[in-house]
Amino acid sequence: MPFLDLSTENGFGLYSDDDALSGLCFWNIRDDGRYIYASPTMELQRVFQLTMLSTTGPLQPTSPCPSGTSCAYNMTLSMPTWHCEDREDFGGLSPAPFNRSQLVPEGKLVYASYSSVVDDDDNGVPPQWETMSSSDPNLGVFTELPSLWVGWVTDPSNPKPHISECALYNASITYKMAFAAETVTMERTGEASSKILLSSNTSIGPTDKTYQQVS
Amino acid sequence: MQRICAYHSFCRGYYAAGYLYRKLLAGNVTYNDNNTWFIANSDITQTNLLDPVSLLPTSGENFTSDLRDRFEAIFLSMLTDKTLHALQNASMPCSVSATVLAWNYASFWLSLSYGLAVGLTLVSLLAGLHSFHVNGYSADVRFSTFLVTTRSADADELARGHCLGRFPVAKEVLRTRLRFGEIKQGAHMPPHAAFAFPSQVVDIDLDKKKYV
């Protein structure tokens, strides 16, 4: 069965064998030879766009069942996901770009969304790296995890505003993949081991204690 | 032993995908001054996360679950992308169900019908083999066979007055019994066999005589 093992991204760099295959991030190399995040790859952007623009759900894998049968299996993937919590008002940036009274029915805002970090460039590179030199040891270190703020409205006849803050978590998500005749269903059956990707007041960088070593 | 680089774990596409998602969702949608139409300023309107008419979330109260599911769908889509380094093959237990034809055998009735057919066929076969052994030769039932086996004076006499063979066959002809065997005649004459009246006929003996 096809299986996504994102840990294979580790060490997939300039000197890897699989030139024909694509990773998910592009890397820059700073003066001491460490890799630092540069941007998403074209392939990631392609899959991202295809999924976001689809009205029929994710791209469907081909059926692994013997012909004339239907089959199902459970698959657990280690992948990122969002955890969202309700908020009373917009925050994350000071000053916050919106406030609750701007949402319908009080105001005219039907939907609003922003990140708690202002990404200056098109690639998601944290803005503070722009001004660092290539020998700066802080170049490439993530010091915060941008969270996603969303304001939206439900029930057109009796509009109710909502505000949520969503953070990116690392989790093991289980799916039941079922293939029958012409249809494919991917049903999310569980989530486990969720940990926030980067807790506040911590940082993660290319010279981390658990840096990759070959012995 | 390789230890997983935590930094690279941070960016196994996690941060990058999260960034692309935040960027697509960013922006706002507002009513115009008269509340008559919308001013849309976000790429989220390219997706079906918001209803195209009301521009409210298609999943209503479950909007944040929808956001989460759509994000996870990006990684599910990667399962079909063979150009990705992260795509591997793994073995997983899979339950397969198939609709198959099941034959129901009623062995008693099957044995009975087939047994009867085979048994009766066997009886006919044995009768035929026995006849062949006793007669010493076999014959079929075509016209030529009857033509050559009805050369007797008795047969001529029986046929007299009915030579046209008109339908229906006359009752006296139908009721007359004939027997096939050796015609009684003088010893000096070559042996001859044909259908004749039973009193004129004796058993054929192929071992001793040659019939003409």
XYZ file of C-alpha atoms in Angstrom, chain A residues 48-187:
140
model
C -1.429 21.621 -2.030
C -3.232 23.435 -4.848
C -4.801 20.261 -6.246
C -6.209 19.371 -2.851
C -7.410 22.850 -1.960
C -9.146 23.400 -5.285
C -10.756 19.977 -5.315
C -14.464 19.742 -4.619
C -14.313 15.963 -4.252
C -11.847 15.613 -1.422
C -8.224 14.443 -1.581
C -6.746 12.831 -4.687
C -7.836 9.232 -4.691
C -5.396 6.334 -4.671
C -5.978 3.359 -6.955
C -7.654 0.374 -5.438
C -5.301 -2.300 -4.121
C -8.102 -4.882 -4.010
C -8.049 -7.948 -6.250
C -10.426 -7.317 -9.114
C -14.079 -7.877 -8.388
C -13.658 -7.434 -4.641
C -13.897 -4.607 -2.154
C -11.376 -4.156 0.624
C -10.471 -1.921 3.521
C -7.434 -1.297 5.691
C -6.409 0.972 8.527
C -3.450 3.263 8.100
C -1.779 5.445 10.684
C 0.175 8.414 9.441
C 2.458 10.650 11.405
C 1.552 14.087 10.140
C 0.699 17.645 11.141
C -2.797 18.770 12.000
C -4.513 21.824 13.425
C -5.969 22.116 16.901
C -8.413 25.004 17.138
C -9.800 26.735 20.227
C -12.506 29.330 20.527
C -11.491 32.845 21.465
C -13.391 35.825 22.704
C -11.643 38.257 20.434
C -8.900 38.455 17.833
C -5.322 38.413 19.104
C -1.886 37.079 18.263
C -0.632 40.363 16.889
C -0.529 43.723 18.593
C -2.464 45.500 17.627
C -4.911 42.818 16.484
C -5.957 43.495 12.886
C -9.660 43.000 13.620
C -12.020 42.997 16.575
C -15.158 41.029 17.271
C -17.503 43.939 16.771
C -16.459 44.108 13.123
C -18.010 40.704 12.457
C -21.590 40.385 11.220
C -24.190 41.141 12.579
C -22.617 44.125 14.345
C -20.207 44.910 11.537
C -19.737 43.997 7.921
C -17.055 41.327 8.185
C -18.230 37.863 7.080
C -14.849 36.117 7.201
C -11.339 37.083 8.287
C -8.087 35.200 8.728
C -4.453 36.024 9.473
C -1.329 34.504 11.038
C 0.133 35.551 14.358
C 3.452 36.204 12.637
C 3.656 38.519 9.698
C 5.368 36.599 6.911
C 7.167 39.173 4.875
C 8.113 37.040 1.948
C 6.359 34.550 -0.279
C 8.058 31.496 1.130
C 7.224 31.516 4.802
C 10.744 32.418 5.838
C 10.528 34.143 9.247
C 11.112 37.859 8.755
C 13.953 38.106 11.281
C 16.139 35.829 9.132
C 16.101 38.344 6.291
C 18.504 40.630 8.035
C 20.919 37.978 9.362
C 24.198 37.199 7.678
C 24.947 33.702 6.456
C 27.349 33.121 9.334
C 24.906 34.140 12.033
C 24.220 31.140 14.299
C 20.647 32.320 14.738
C 19.993 32.072 11.008
C 17.552 29.271 10.438
C 16.315 29.024 14.002
C 12.536 29.031 14.428
C 11.699 30.882 17.624
C 7.952 30.821 17.327
C 5.173 28.893 15.655
C 2.722 31.120 13.792
C -0.845 30.349 14.733
C -3.821 30.682 12.463
C -6.580 33.083 13.504
C -9.999 32.751 11.851
C -13.193 34.727 12.298
C -16.352 33.446 10.668
C -20.119 33.618 10.810
C -22.814 30.925 10.817
C -26.544 30.777 10.183
C -27.504 33.424 7.619
C -30.970 33.931 9.111
C -29.597 34.575 12.615
C -25.904 35.333 12.186
C -23.540 34.295 14.983
C -19.894 35.334 14.931
C -17.061 32.946 15.912
C -13.351 33.487 16.461
C -10.808 30.640 16.676
C -7.080 30.344 17.123
C -5.514 27.234 15.541
C -2.038 25.837 16.259
C -0.108 23.233 14.300
C 0.326 19.910 16.093
C 2.265 16.762 15.324
C 0.000 13.724 15.627
C -0.595 10.139 14.590
C -3.827 10.045 12.685
C -5.528 6.818 11.775
C -7.586 6.489 8.638
C -9.786 3.675 7.454
C -9.255 3.402 3.719
C -12.149 1.587 2.072
C -12.272 0.694 -1.605
C -15.499 -0.563 -3.181
C -16.420 -0.840 -6.844
C -16.010 2.741 -8.065
C -15.676 4.562 -4.752
C -12.886 5.292 -2.335
C -13.568 6.534 1.179
C -10.970 7.754 3.634
C -12.495 7.995 7.066
